[in-house]
Structure formats: structure tokens, C-alpha cells
Amino acid sequence: MTDLRAVSLWWDSLGASPAPRDPLDGDLDVDVAIVGAGYTGLWTAHYLAKAAPGTRIAIIEANVAGFGASGRNGGWCSALFPASLDRIARTSSRRAAIAMQHAMHDTVDEVGRVATAGGLDIDWAKGGTVGLARTAVQLDRAREEVAHWRSWGFGAADYRLLDAEEANERVGATSVLGAAYTPHCAAIHPAKLARGLAGLVEDAGVRIFEGTPATGIEPGVVRTPFGDVRAPHVVRATEAFTATLPGHRRAILPVYSLMLATEPLPAEVWERIGLAARETFNDGRHLIIYGQRTADDRLAFGGRGAPYRYASRIDPATERDGRVHEGLWQTLTELFPAVAPFRVTHRWGGPLGISRDWYASCGLDRRTGLAWAGGYVGDGVGTANLAGRTLADLITGTDSELTELPWVNHRSRHWEPEPLRWLGANGGLTVMTSADAAEARSGRPARRAALFERFLGH
Ligand SMILES: Cc1cc2nc3c(=O)[nH]c(=O)nc-3n(C[C@H](O)[C@H](O)[C@H](O)COP(=O)(O)OP(=O)(O)OC[C@H]3O[C@@H](n4cnc5c(N)ncnc54)[C@H](O)[C@@H]3O)c2cc1C
């Protein structure tokens, strides 16, 4: 049995590991079977139970609710969606792309609303996101980003440029030249949300079976070692772990993101760092970093950089990659030198899921009753809520504004077979890392990163 307190800072701060719920005990007939008790599975159950009380819903979870990325992430409940508006518009229309972004904005508040209504304390603070520009190249990128939002009709209330003084007031990092700012993000405690949601759906009559791995998902049935769960609707909510399911091995690429957290920092350090509204923050480098000030005054900070494992292997050893954690610490102390004397108390990581065209989707195949949602890359905290609401509408046959959104029933093609997948994923990582180094050296935008992003279709 995994020591759940070792999974992440978030799990550790919940206190004693919760006793797991009972596994499935024999065959079961329900109306909706959901595989995976992360945000996607739990939100889907929540909205289904609300829309159609009395619906028999079972969630089949291999480990415990919140064990996956949902209990490990950076806690940015953001309006970010992994595919750009240009890309969404190319496969739908300008109007649909804009509607998608408005739905993402609403989603941030919806998460906060449900948490409040359900009495869940998730350490919610809607301080927005500050995307720091710490080099001239990054400042140009921030300007372009804000101009891009303007071209799509979003004004300064949604996305705006901060000058160096304003940016520094919010985030006292080194070398700040300015920032792109959006209010559409809340910092949350990820595991409190996942565990709280699990309790909420159980109260609504949903049954959660933990320690129950699905060994197959087929139309009308979820197979497990302890029995079959038969249901006219089956929802795949397994994100990065999807690659372990027969028939879905190339649907989603599992990629690890790693994090660390400091001990609680004293008030005089926070006076220098700022983040008074618990703004989430990153900067304009290619190899993504992200941070938040936690409710108990730690810095929780993460980034990519861990290698993709051959054949989409989910390998817990990847969660504790000393080289990546050391790199994260170096970056954090470079941003905030005042943090250097303090201890790192937690190091962890987890797998997130990427679809081949980096376009998250949710959908229902009405012919087979199979539904799915995922491919959120690093943006699943908010997006999974939108997925849950949308899947509930699809399953109950309710036509709504949500079911009209362009990501609904979007199909991404499969990832390449190995070794191409391994070469592409790790090659991309190298390109992004070396692009950051090249930009730092030359002070000019790295062409190879732009080319790679174009190749990905961003
Ligand atoms: C380190 C890290 C930082 C991140 N930071 C952010 C962030 O700040 N903001 C943001 O928006 N997103 C972030 N993400 C991404 C976000 O956490 C995910 O997109 C989101 O949690 C996905 O939720 P999910 O329910 O789809 O998947 P998961 O939470 O991964 O849940 C899948 C569940 O399925 C279960 N499962 C797997 N296989 C089986 C099986 N065969 N049978 C039964 N159950 C199974 C797993 O045990 C797991 O509980 C981050 C991810 C990581 C790893």
C-alpha cells in the first residue's frame, strides 16, 4: 500500500492517510460507470448526480480518489486551455473559439462556487496569474501574448501587460521587466479539492470503489479483477494512465511534471517576494515553470524536464528525479534569492496527459455509450470541471451551450508507435531546454523552439 502522505505536499498536509474505500466485490449493474477518481471522474459524477438524482453511478479507482495528478498538481485553477484560439478556430470557427475561452473563464469561478456551496475548504484565493518577463525576449513575448488576446476581443479586464514596477509589486522576483497578467486563475490546495469532491459525490449517492483497477473498458462494461461493472454509459477518466489500458495505449502521452515545496517562509521573506493575493506565477521560458504561495506560506514550485519513459511507462521512480528537482531549486532561488536559506520539505511529481495534437477533448460516442475526457496537458484543474459538466449534459442527452463547444467530440489521432514516440517526446524536451539556454546567451528568440511549436500545431 502506497504511503499516501509521501505522494505530495498536498497529501501530506491532509494529515493521516485516509483509510481506503472498499474495492468492488463482484459484478455490478449501474447506469454510469466511471473509471478514475481524479477531477474528471469526480466532477462528472457530481454533475450527473445533480442533474439526474437517482442515477446509479459507480466510480472504479485503481488506487484512491485523488491519487493521480489531481492530488499532486500546482494548484492553478486557471482558464488555460492547451490548444490556442487560432488552432481551435481552424477546426471550428472564430465564434466557437471565443465561446470556448469564455467557458474557461466561467469555469474558474464555478470551481470556487461548488467548493463554497459544498462546504469544501480548498484554500481558494483568486489572485490571478502573473507571467513574468525577465528578459527582453520574454517581454516581447508577453506583449505579443496580450496583443493576441486583444485580437480575439479580450480586453484589459481579462489580460493586460504590467510594467516592471507593477509586476515587481506583485512578484518580487529578480530581473523583472514586466509581465502579462490575467485575473482568471485561483490558487487552490489540489488534494483538498479531490478528496472533498469524493466526499461530496458519495453524499449524493455515488459509489466509489477504491483499490479496483479496470483491466478493460468495453461498450457496456468495465472489467476488473473483482468483477464486471455493466453500464450503458462508461466514462474513461484515466488521463495519463490511459496508456495502461488495452486498446488505448497510444491515445494519451504520459509526461511527468515535478514539484517541490519549501518550509513555511517568515513574514519578512514574504514582504520581499510579495504574492500578497496568492497570485500564481511563471515566466516566459519555453520549458514551463509554475508556482504558488500556499495558504500556509510555503512556495510550491514545479516544472517540466523529466524524461518521457519508453512505451508510455508510468514509472514512480520518475517522480523523484534528483536532477530535475535540483534544477527546480536552482531556478526558484534564482527568481527569489531570499528563499535560499530555507529548507525544501517536499519533492514529488506526477504524470499528466497529452493528446497527439495537444487539443484536450471530451465526448460521448452515442453508438457505444463510451465517453471520455482528457489530454489537458498541465491545464486540467479547471478544464476537468468543464469536462464534468459537459459529460453530464451529453450523458443525460441535454443539448446545452456546453455540448456545442468545439472541444466536444474532437478526435486526436494516436501517437506514433515506439521508438518514434520516445524520440519525439524526448527530442522536444531537449529542444525546449536548449532554446532557453540559447535565448539566455544570445538575447534573441530561439528559432528552433518556434519551429517545434509550429510542428506541434500550437
Ligand atoms: C505535477 C503536476 C502539476 C500540475 N499542475 C497543474 C496546475 O497547476 N494546473 C492545472 O490546471 N493542471 C495541472 N496539472 C494537470 C492536472 O493535475 C491534471 O490535468 C488533472 O488533475 C487531471 O485530472 P484527471 O482526473 O483527468 O486525471 P488524474 O487525476 O490523473 O486521475 C486519474 C485517476 O485514474 C486512476 N486510474 C488510472 N488507471 C486506472 C485503471 N486502470 N482503473 C481504475 N482507475 C485508474 C488513477 O489512479 C487516478 O486516480 C498538473 C499535473 C501534474 C502531474
PDB file of N, CA and C in Angstrom, residues 365-451:
ATOM      1  N   ASP A 365     -19.501   8.735 -27.467  1.00  0.00           N
ATOM      2  CA  ASP A 365     -19.877   8.009 -28.682  1.00  0.00           C
ATOM      3  C   ASP A 365     -21.256   7.413 -28.419  1.00  0.00           C
ATOM      4  N   ARG A 366     -22.278   8.003 -29.019  1.00  0.00           N
ATOM      5  CA  ARG A 366     -23.650   7.585 -28.707  1.00  0.00           C
ATOM      6  C   ARG A 366     -23.921   6.144 -29.125  1.00  0.00           C
ATOM      7  N   ARG A 367     -23.167   5.677 -30.105  1.00  0.00           N
ATOM      8  CA  ARG A 367     -23.371   4.312 -30.611  1.00  0.00           C
ATOM      9  C   ARG A 367     -22.934   3.273 -29.575  1.00  0.00           C
ATOM     10  N   THR A 368     -21.793   3.536 -28.911  1.00  0.00           N
ATOM     11  CA  THR A 368     -21.246   2.553 -27.969  1.00  0.00           C
ATOM     12  C   THR A 368     -21.501   2.912 -26.503  1.00  0.00           C
ATOM     13  N   GLY A 369     -21.853   4.159 -26.237  1.00  0.00           N
ATOM     14  CA  GLY A 369     -22.036   4.599 -24.848  1.00  0.00           C
ATOM     15  C   GLY A 369     -20.716   4.917 -24.151  1.00  0.00           C
ATOM     16  N   LEU A 370     -19.608   4.863 -24.910  1.00  0.00           N
ATOM     17  CA  LEU A 370     -18.300   5.159 -24.305  1.00  0.00           C
ATOM     18  C   LEU A 370     -18.047   6.670 -24.322  1.00  0.00           C
ATOM     19  N   ALA A 371     -17.694   7.197 -23.169  1.00  0.00           N
ATOM     20  CA  ALA A 371     -17.396   8.634 -23.052  1.00  0.00           C
ATOM     21  C   ALA A 371     -15.968   8.788 -22.551  1.00  0.00           C
ATOM     22  N   TRP A 372     -15.405   9.969 -22.752  1.00  0.00           N
ATOM     23  CA  TRP A 372     -14.038  10.211 -22.299  1.00  0.00           C
ATOM     24  C   TRP A 372     -13.834  11.706 -22.086  1.00  0.00           C
ATOM     25  N   ALA A 373     -12.777  12.027 -21.339  1.00  0.00           N
ATOM     26  CA  ALA A 373     -12.299  13.413 -21.278  1.00  0.00           C
ATOM     27  C   ALA A 373     -10.844  13.384 -20.874  1.00  0.00           C
ATOM     28  N   GLY A 374     -10.068  14.319 -21.401  1.00  0.00           N
ATOM     29  CA  GLY A 374      -8.663  14.388 -21.007  1.00  0.00           C
ATOM     30  C   GLY A 374      -7.779  15.010 -22.061  1.00  0.00           C
ATOM     31  N   GLY A 375      -6.473  14.766 -21.910  1.00  0.00           N
ATOM     32  CA  GLY A 375      -5.474  15.388 -22.779  1.00  0.00           C
ATOM     33  C   GLY A 375      -5.290  16.852 -22.398  1.00  0.00           C
ATOM     34  N   TYR A 376      -5.417  17.135 -21.091  1.00  0.00           N
ATOM     35  CA  TYR A 376      -5.397  18.528 -20.632  1.00  0.00           C
ATOM     36  C   TYR A 376      -3.989  19.122 -20.554  1.00  0.00           C
ATOM     37  N   VAL A 377      -2.946  18.330 -20.803  1.00  0.00           N
ATOM     38  CA  VAL A 377      -1.560  18.741 -20.596  1.00  0.00           C
ATOM     39  C   VAL A 377      -1.452  19.224 -19.133  1.00  0.00           C
ATOM     40  N   GLY A 378      -0.978  20.426 -18.881  1.00  0.00           N
ATOM     41  CA  GLY A 378      -0.849  20.892 -17.494  1.00  0.00           C
ATOM     42  C   GLY A 378      -1.982  21.820 -17.095  1.00  0.00           C
ATOM     43  N   ASP A 379      -3.131  21.699 -17.765  1.00  0.00           N
ATOM     44  CA  ASP A 379      -4.221  22.652 -17.527  1.00  0.00           C
ATOM     45  C   ASP A 379      -5.514  21.956 -17.122  1.00  0.00           C
ATOM     46  N   GLY A 380      -5.404  20.877 -16.354  1.00  0.00           N
ATOM     47  CA  GLY A 380      -6.605  20.074 -16.094  1.00  0.00           C
ATOM     48  C   GLY A 380      -7.420  20.486 -14.881  1.00  0.00           C
ATOM     49  N   VAL A 381      -6.871  21.352 -14.037  1.00  0.00           N
ATOM     50  CA  VAL A 381      -7.598  21.658 -12.790  1.00  0.00           C
ATOM     51  C   VAL A 381      -8.930  22.334 -13.122  1.00  0.00           C
ATOM     52  N   GLY A 382      -8.877  23.359 -13.958  1.00  0.00           N
ATOM     53  CA  GLY A 382     -10.125  23.988 -14.388  1.00  0.00           C
ATOM     54  C   GLY A 382     -10.834  23.159 -15.446  1.00  0.00           C
ATOM     55  N   THR A 383     -10.078  22.736 -16.447  1.00  0.00           N
ATOM     56  CA  THR A 383     -10.694  22.107 -17.623  1.00  0.00           C
ATOM     57  C   THR A 383     -11.489  20.850 -17.266  1.00  0.00           C
ATOM     58  N   ALA A 384     -11.016  20.100 -16.249  1.00  0.00           N
ATOM     59  CA  ALA A 384     -11.737  18.876 -15.879  1.00  0.00           C
ATOM     60  C   ALA A 384     -13.131  19.205 -15.343  1.00  0.00           C
ATOM     61  N   ASN A 385     -13.291  20.392 -14.743  1.00  0.00           N
ATOM     62  CA  ASN A 385     -14.628  20.784 -14.278  1.00  0.00           C
ATOM     63  C   ASN A 385     -15.549  21.006 -15.484  1.00  0.00           C
ATOM     64  N   LEU A 386     -15.025  21.695 -16.488  1.00  0.00           N
ATOM     65  CA  LEU A 386     -15.826  21.917 -17.705  1.00  0.00           C
ATOM     66  C   LEU A 386     -16.164  20.573 -18.351  1.00  0.00           C
ATOM     67  N   ALA A 387     -15.200  19.663 -18.316  1.00  0.00           N
ATOM     68  CA  ALA A 387     -15.433  18.326 -18.883  1.00  0.00           C
ATOM     69  C   ALA A 387     -16.558  17.620 -18.123  1.00  0.00           C
ATOM     70  N   GLY A 388     -16.520  17.701 -16.791  1.00  0.00           N
ATOM     71  CA  GLY A 388     -17.531  17.021 -15.980  1.00  0.00           C
ATOM     72  C   GLY A 388     -18.925  17.543 -16.271  1.00  0.00           C
ATOM     73  N   ARG A 389     -19.034  18.866 -16.372  1.00  0.00           N
ATOM     74  CA  ARG A 389     -20.356  19.452 -16.669  1.00  0.00           C
ATOM     75  C   ARG A 389     -20.839  19.033 -18.055  1.00  0.00           C
ATOM     76  N   THR A 390     -19.878  19.015 -18.992  1.00  0.00           N
ATOM     77  CA  THR A 390     -20.246  18.713 -20.375  1.00  0.00           C
ATOM     78  C   THR A 390     -20.627  17.239 -20.523  1.00  0.00           C
ATOM     79  N   LEU A 391     -19.841  16.354 -19.891  1.00  0.00           N
ATOM     80  CA  LEU A 391     -20.164  14.921 -19.985  1.00  0.00           C
ATOM     81  C   LEU A 391     -21.525  14.646 -19.347  1.00  0.00           C
ATOM     82  N   ALA A 392     -21.837  15.339 -18.267  1.00  0.00           N
ATOM     83  CA  ALA A 392     -23.150  15.132 -17.630  1.00  0.00           C
ATOM     84  C   ALA A 392     -24.263  15.506 -18.622  1.00  0.00           C
ATOM     85  N   ASP A 393     -24.085  16.622 -19.337  1.00  0.00           N
ATOM     86  CA  ASP A 393     -25.094  17.012 -20.337  1.00  0.00           C
ATOM     87  C   ASP A 393     -25.170  15.988 -21.469  1.00  0.00           C
ATOM     88  N   LEU A 394     -24.013  15.519 -21.927  1.00  0.00           N
ATOM     89  CA  LEU A 394     -24.012  14.555 -23.034  1.00  0.00           C
ATOM     90  C   LEU A 394     -24.708  13.260 -22.609  1.00  0.00           C
ATOM     91  N   ILE A 395     -24.395  12.793 -21.413  1.00  0.00           N
ATOM     92  CA  ILE A 395     -24.930  11.504 -20.963  1.00  0.00           C
ATOM     93  C   ILE A 395     -26.435  11.600 -20.678  1.00  0.00           C
ATOM     94  N   THR A 396     -26.868  12.742 -20.156  1.00  0.00           N
ATOM     95  CA  THR A 396     -28.310  12.881 -19.894  1.00  0.00           C
ATOM     96  C   THR A 396     -29.059  13.336 -21.154  1.00  0.00           C
ATOM     97  N   GLY A 397     -28.328  13.521 -22.259  1.00  0.00           N
ATOM     98  CA  GLY A 397     -28.970  13.911 -23.517  1.00  0.00           C
ATOM     99  C   GLY A 397     -29.492  15.345 -23.490  1.00  0.00           C
ATOM    100  N   THR A 398     -28.819  16.191 -22.735  1.00  0.00           N
ATOM    101  CA  THR A 398     -29.239  17.595 -22.618  1.00  0.00           C
ATOM    102  C   THR A 398     -28.433  18.451 -23.592  1.00  0.00           C
ATOM    103  N   ASP A 399     -29.084  19.003 -24.612  1.00  0.00           N
ATOM    104  CA  ASP A 399     -28.370  19.919 -25.509  1.00  0.00           C
ATOM    105  C   ASP A 399     -28.172  21.237 -24.773  1.00  0.00           C
ATOM    106  N   SER A 400     -26.948  21.731 -24.751  1.00  0.00           N
ATOM    107  CA  SER A 400     -26.674  22.959 -23.996  1.00  0.00           C
ATOM    108  C   SER A 400     -25.562  23.721 -24.690  1.00  0.00           C
ATOM    109  N   GLU A 401     -25.284  24.911 -24.180  1.00  0.00           N
ATOM    110  CA  GLU A 401     -24.154  25.684 -24.724  1.00  0.00           C
ATOM    111  C   GLU A 401     -22.859  24.876 -24.568  1.00  0.00           C
ATOM    112  N   LEU A 402     -22.783  24.118 -23.490  1.00  0.00           N
ATOM    113  CA  LEU A 402     -21.552  23.350 -23.255  1.00  0.00           C
ATOM    114  C   LEU A 402     -21.357  22.265 -24.302  1.00  0.00           C
ATOM    115  N   THR A 403     -22.429  21.589 -24.676  1.00  0.00           N
ATOM    116  CA  THR A 403     -22.272  20.477 -25.636  1.00  0.00           C
ATOM    117  C   THR A 403     -21.971  20.996 -27.044  1.00  0.00           C
ATOM    118  N   GLU A 404     -22.136  22.330 -27.231  1.00  0.00           N
ATOM    119  CA  GLU A 404     -21.821  22.937 -28.537  1.00  0.00           C
ATOM    120  C   GLU A 404     -20.365  23.377 -28.632  1.00  0.00           C
ATOM    121  N   LEU A 405     -19.640  23.344 -27.517  1.00  0.00           N
ATOM    122  CA  LEU A 405     -18.259  23.870 -27.540  1.00  0.00           C
ATOM    123  C   LEU A 405     -17.373  23.024 -28.461  1.00  0.00           C
ATOM    124  N   PRO A 406     -16.377  23.667 -29.074  1.00  0.00           N
ATOM    125  CA  PRO A 406     -15.625  22.983 -30.132  1.00  0.00           C
ATOM    126  C   PRO A 406     -14.775  21.804 -29.684  1.00  0.00           C
ATOM    127  N   TRP A 407     -14.472  21.697 -28.395  1.00  0.00           N
ATOM    128  CA  TRP A 407     -13.648  20.563 -27.956  1.00  0.00           C
ATOM    129  C   TRP A 407     -14.482  19.294 -27.785  1.00  0.00           C
ATOM    130  N   VAL A 408     -15.808  19.426 -27.843  1.00  0.00           N
ATOM    131  CA  VAL A 408     -16.684  18.273 -27.628  1.00  0.00           C
ATOM    132  C   VAL A 408     -16.609  17.350 -28.845  1.00  0.00           C
ATOM    133  N   ASN A 409     -16.288  16.123 -28.572  1.00  0.00           N
ATOM    134  CA  ASN A 409     -16.138  15.083 -29.601  1.00  0.00           C
ATOM    135  C   ASN A 409     -14.986  15.359 -30.577  1.00  0.00           C
ATOM    136  N   HIS A 410     -14.077  16.253 -30.202  1.00  0.00           N
ATOM    137  CA  HIS A 410     -12.858  16.417 -31.004  1.00  0.00           C
ATOM    138  C   HIS A 410     -12.039  15.125 -30.899  1.00  0.00           C
ATOM    139  N   ARG A 411     -11.556  14.651 -32.010  1.00  0.00           N
ATOM    140  CA  ARG A 411     -10.757  13.412 -32.012  1.00  0.00           C
ATOM    141  C   ARG A 411      -9.319  13.727 -32.375  1.00  0.00           C
ATOM    142  N   SER A 412      -8.406  13.352 -31.509  1.00  0.00           N
ATOM    143  CA  SER A 412      -6.982  13.497 -31.819  1.00  0.00           C
ATOM    144  C   SER A 412      -6.502  12.169 -32.386  1.00  0.00           C
ATOM    145  N   ARG A 413      -5.578  12.255 -33.312  1.00  0.00           N
ATOM    146  CA  ARG A 413      -5.064  10.967 -33.805  1.00  0.00           C
ATOM    147  C   ARG A 413      -4.137  10.355 -32.754  1.00  0.00           C
ATOM    148  N   HIS A 414      -3.818   9.070 -32.949  1.00  0.00           N
ATOM    149  CA  HIS A 414      -2.977   8.383 -31.974  1.00  0.00           C
ATOM    150  C   HIS A 414      -1.515   8.829 -32.071  1.00  0.00           C
ATOM    151  N   TRP A 415      -0.801   8.699 -30.974  1.00  0.00           N
ATOM    152  CA  TRP A 415       0.640   8.934 -31.001  1.00  0.00           C
ATOM    153  C   TRP A 415       1.310   7.835 -31.832  1.00  0.00           C
ATOM    154  N   GLU A 416       2.520   8.135 -32.299  1.00  0.00           N
ATOM    155  CA  GLU A 416       3.261   7.198 -33.131  1.00  0.00           C
ATOM    156  C   GLU A 416       3.667   5.970 -32.305  1.00  0.00           C
ATOM    157  N   PRO A 417       3.880   4.846 -32.980  1.00  0.00           N
ATOM    158  CA  PRO A 417       4.434   3.687 -32.256  1.00  0.00           C
ATOM    159  C   PRO A 417       5.873   3.992 -31.825  1.00  0.00           C
ATOM    160  N   GLU A 418       6.370   3.207 -30.859  1.00  0.00           N
ATOM    161  CA  GLU A 418       7.777   3.352 -30.476  1.00  0.00           C
ATOM    162  C   GLU A 418       8.672   2.768 -31.565  1.00  0.00           C
ATOM    163  N   PRO A 419       9.904   3.256 -31.749  1.00  0.00           N
ATOM    164  CA  PRO A 419      10.581   4.224 -30.882  1.00  0.00           C
ATOM    165  C   PRO A 419      10.311   5.689 -31.260  1.00  0.00           C
ATOM    166  N   LEU A 420       9.428   5.922 -32.263  1.00  0.00           N
ATOM    167  CA  LEU A 420       9.230   7.309 -32.716  1.00  0.00           C
ATOM    168  C   LEU A 420       8.687   8.196 -31.606  1.00  0.00           C
ATOM    169  N   ARG A 421       7.780   7.615 -30.786  1.00  0.00           N
ATOM    170  CA  ARG A 421       7.163   8.384 -29.712  1.00  0.00           C
ATOM    171  C   ARG A 421       8.231   8.860 -28.720  1.00  0.00           C
ATOM    172  N   TRP A 422       9.109   7.934 -28.379  1.00  0.00           N
ATOM    173  CA  TRP A 422      10.183   8.245 -27.424  1.00  0.00           C
ATOM    174  C   TRP A 422      11.103   9.321 -28.007  1.00  0.00           C
ATOM    175  N   LEU A 423      11.446   9.148 -29.284  1.00  0.00           N
ATOM    176  CA  LEU A 423      12.348  10.112 -29.929  1.00  0.00           C
ATOM    177  C   LEU A 423      11.710  11.495 -29.994  1.00  0.00           C
ATOM    178  N   GLY A 424      10.427  11.542 -30.360  1.00  0.00           N
ATOM    179  CA  GLY A 424       9.729  12.828 -30.499  1.00  0.00           C
ATOM    180  C   GLY A 424       9.586  13.526 -29.149  1.00  0.00           C
ATOM    181  N   ALA A 425       9.126  12.763 -28.137  1.00  0.00           N
ATOM    182  CA  ALA A 425       8.849  13.382 -26.831  1.00  0.00           C
ATOM    183  C   ALA A 425      10.142  13.879 -26.184  1.00  0.00           C
ATOM    184  N   ASN A 426      11.166  13.054 -26.182  1.00  0.00           N
ATOM    185  CA  ASN A 426      12.409  13.477 -25.527  1.00  0.00           C
ATOM    186  C   ASN A 426      13.191  14.462 -26.387  1.00  0.00           C
ATOM    187  N   GLY A 427      13.028  14.364 -27.710  1.00  0.00           N
ATOM    188  CA  GLY A 427      13.646  15.355 -28.605  1.00  0.00           C
ATOM    189  C   GLY A 427      13.051  16.734 -28.323  1.00  0.00           C
ATOM    190  N   GLY A 428      11.729  16.780 -28.135  1.00  0.00           N
ATOM    191  CA  GLY A 428      11.052  18.045 -27.843  1.00  0.00           C
ATOM    192  C   GLY A 428      11.569  18.665 -26.557  1.00  0.00           C
ATOM    193  N   LEU A 429      11.772  17.815 -25.565  1.00  0.00           N
ATOM    194  CA  LEU A 429      12.284  18.275 -24.276  1.00  0.00           C
ATOM    195  C   LEU A 429      13.665  18.921 -24.453  1.00  0.00           C
ATOM    196  N   THR A 430      14.504  18.268 -25.237  1.00  0.00           N
ATOM    197  CA  THR A 430      15.844  18.798 -25.482  1.00  0.00           C
ATOM    198  C   THR A 430      15.774  20.133 -26.225  1.00  0.00           C
ATOM    199  N   VAL A 431      14.872  20.208 -27.215  1.00  0.00           N
ATOM    200  CA  VAL A 431      14.750  21.461 -27.987  1.00  0.00           C
ATOM    201  C   VAL A 431      14.370  22.613 -27.062  1.00  0.00           C
ATOM    202  N   MET A 432      13.372  22.368 -26.189  1.00  0.00           N
ATOM    203  CA  MET A 432      12.899  23.439 -25.308  1.00  0.00           C
ATOM    204  C   MET A 432      13.988  23.866 -24.312  1.00  0.00           C
ATOM    205  N   THR A 433      14.710  22.870 -23.755  1.00  0.00           N
ATOM    206  CA  THR A 433      15.761  23.197 -22.792  1.00  0.00           C
ATOM    207  C   THR A 433      16.866  23.996 -23.473  1.00  0.00           C
ATOM    208  N   SER A 434      17.283  23.543 -24.663  1.00  0.00           N
ATOM    209  CA  SER A 434      18.402  24.233 -25.308  1.00  0.00           C
ATOM    210  C   SER A 434      17.954  25.578 -25.865  1.00  0.00           C
ATOM    211  N   ALA A 435      16.643  25.711 -26.186  1.00  0.00           N
ATOM    212  CA  ALA A 435      16.152  27.003 -26.678  1.00  0.00           C
ATOM    213  C   ALA A 435      16.269  28.055 -25.564  1.00  0.00           C
ATOM    214  N   ASP A 436      15.933  27.649 -24.327  1.00  0.00           N
ATOM    215  CA  ASP A 436      16.054  28.597 -23.208  1.00  0.00           C
ATOM    216  C   ASP A 436      17.510  29.015 -23.014  1.00  0.00           C
ATOM    217  N   ALA A 437      18.413  28.058 -23.106  1.00  0.00           N
ATOM    218  CA  ALA A 437      19.838  28.370 -22.934  1.00  0.00           C
ATOM    219  C   ALA A 437      20.302  29.296 -24.056  1.00  0.00           C
ATOM    220  N   ALA A 438      19.868  29.013 -25.285  1.00  0.00           N
ATOM    221  CA  ALA A 438      20.292  29.821 -26.437  1.00  0.00           C
ATOM    222  C   ALA A 438      19.757  31.247 -26.299  1.00  0.00           C
ATOM    223  N   GLU A 439      18.513  31.387 -25.836  1.00  0.00           N
ATOM    224  CA  GLU A 439      17.938  32.735 -25.673  1.00  0.00           C
ATOM    225  C   GLU A 439      18.690  33.518 -24.613  1.00  0.00           C
ATOM    226  N   ALA A 440      19.051  32.814 -23.527  1.00  0.00           N
ATOM    227  CA  ALA A 440      19.783  33.496 -22.446  1.00  0.00           C
ATOM    228  C   ALA A 440      21.135  33.979 -22.959  1.00  0.00           C
ATOM    229  N   ARG A 441      21.774  33.173 -23.828  1.00  0.00           N
ATOM    230  CA  ARG A 441      23.099  33.532 -24.364  1.00  0.00           C
ATOM    231  C   ARG A 441      23.014  34.675 -25.356  1.00  0.00           C
ATOM    232  N   SER A 442      22.052  34.562 -26.301  1.00  0.00           N
ATOM    233  CA  SER A 442      22.069  35.478 -27.452  1.00  0.00           C
ATOM    234  C   SER A 442      21.173  36.696 -27.259  1.00  0.00           C
ATOM    235  N   GLY A 443      20.174  36.580 -26.341  1.00  0.00           N
ATOM    236  CA  GLY A 443      19.212  37.673 -26.180  1.00  0.00           C
ATOM    237  C   GLY A 443      18.231  37.754 -27.343  1.00  0.00           C
ATOM    238  N   ARG A 444      18.208  36.715 -28.173  1.00  0.00           N
ATOM    239  CA  ARG A 444      17.274  36.707 -29.309  1.00  0.00           C
ATOM    240  C   ARG A 444      16.350  35.490 -29.197  1.00  0.00           C
ATOM    241  N   PRO A 445      15.121  35.561 -29.778  1.00  0.00           N
ATOM    242  CA  PRO A 445      14.221  34.416 -29.690  1.00  0.00           C
ATOM    243  C   PRO A 445      14.818  33.194 -30.383  1.00  0.00           C
ATOM    244  N   ALA A 446      14.646  32.032 -29.769  1.00  0.00           N
ATOM    245  CA  ALA A 446      15.219  30.810 -30.347  1.00  0.00           C
ATOM    246  C   ALA A 446      14.299  30.278 -31.440  1.00  0.00           C
ATOM    247  N   ARG A 447      14.848  30.246 -32.655  1.00  0.00           N
ATOM    248  CA  ARG A 447      14.043  29.839 -33.806  1.00  0.00           C
ATOM    249  C   ARG A 447      13.596  28.384 -33.704  1.00  0.00           C
ATOM    250  N   ARG A 448      14.494  27.551 -33.130  1.00  0.00           N
ATOM    251  CA  ARG A 448      14.176  26.115 -33.132  1.00  0.00           C
ATOM    252  C   ARG A 448      12.951  25.822 -32.263  1.00  0.00           C
ATOM    253  N   ALA A 449      12.776  26.636 -31.170  1.00  0.00           N
ATOM    254  CA  ALA A 449      11.607  26.415 -30.311  1.00  0.00           C
ATOM    255  C   ALA A 449      10.336  26.791 -31.070  1.00  0.00           C
ATOM    256  N   ALA A 450      10.412  27.909 -31.803  1.00  0.00           N
ATOM    257  CA  ALA A 450       9.235  28.341 -32.569  1.00  0.00           C
ATOM    258  C   ALA A 450       8.872  27.280 -33.613  1.00  0.00           C
ATOM    259  N   LEU A 451       9.903  26.744 -34.238  1.00  0.00           N
ATOM    260  CA  LEU A 451       9.657  25.713 -35.263  1.00  0.00           C
ATOM    261  C   LEU A 451       9.015  24.485 -34.636  1.00  0.00           C
TER     262      LEU A 451
END
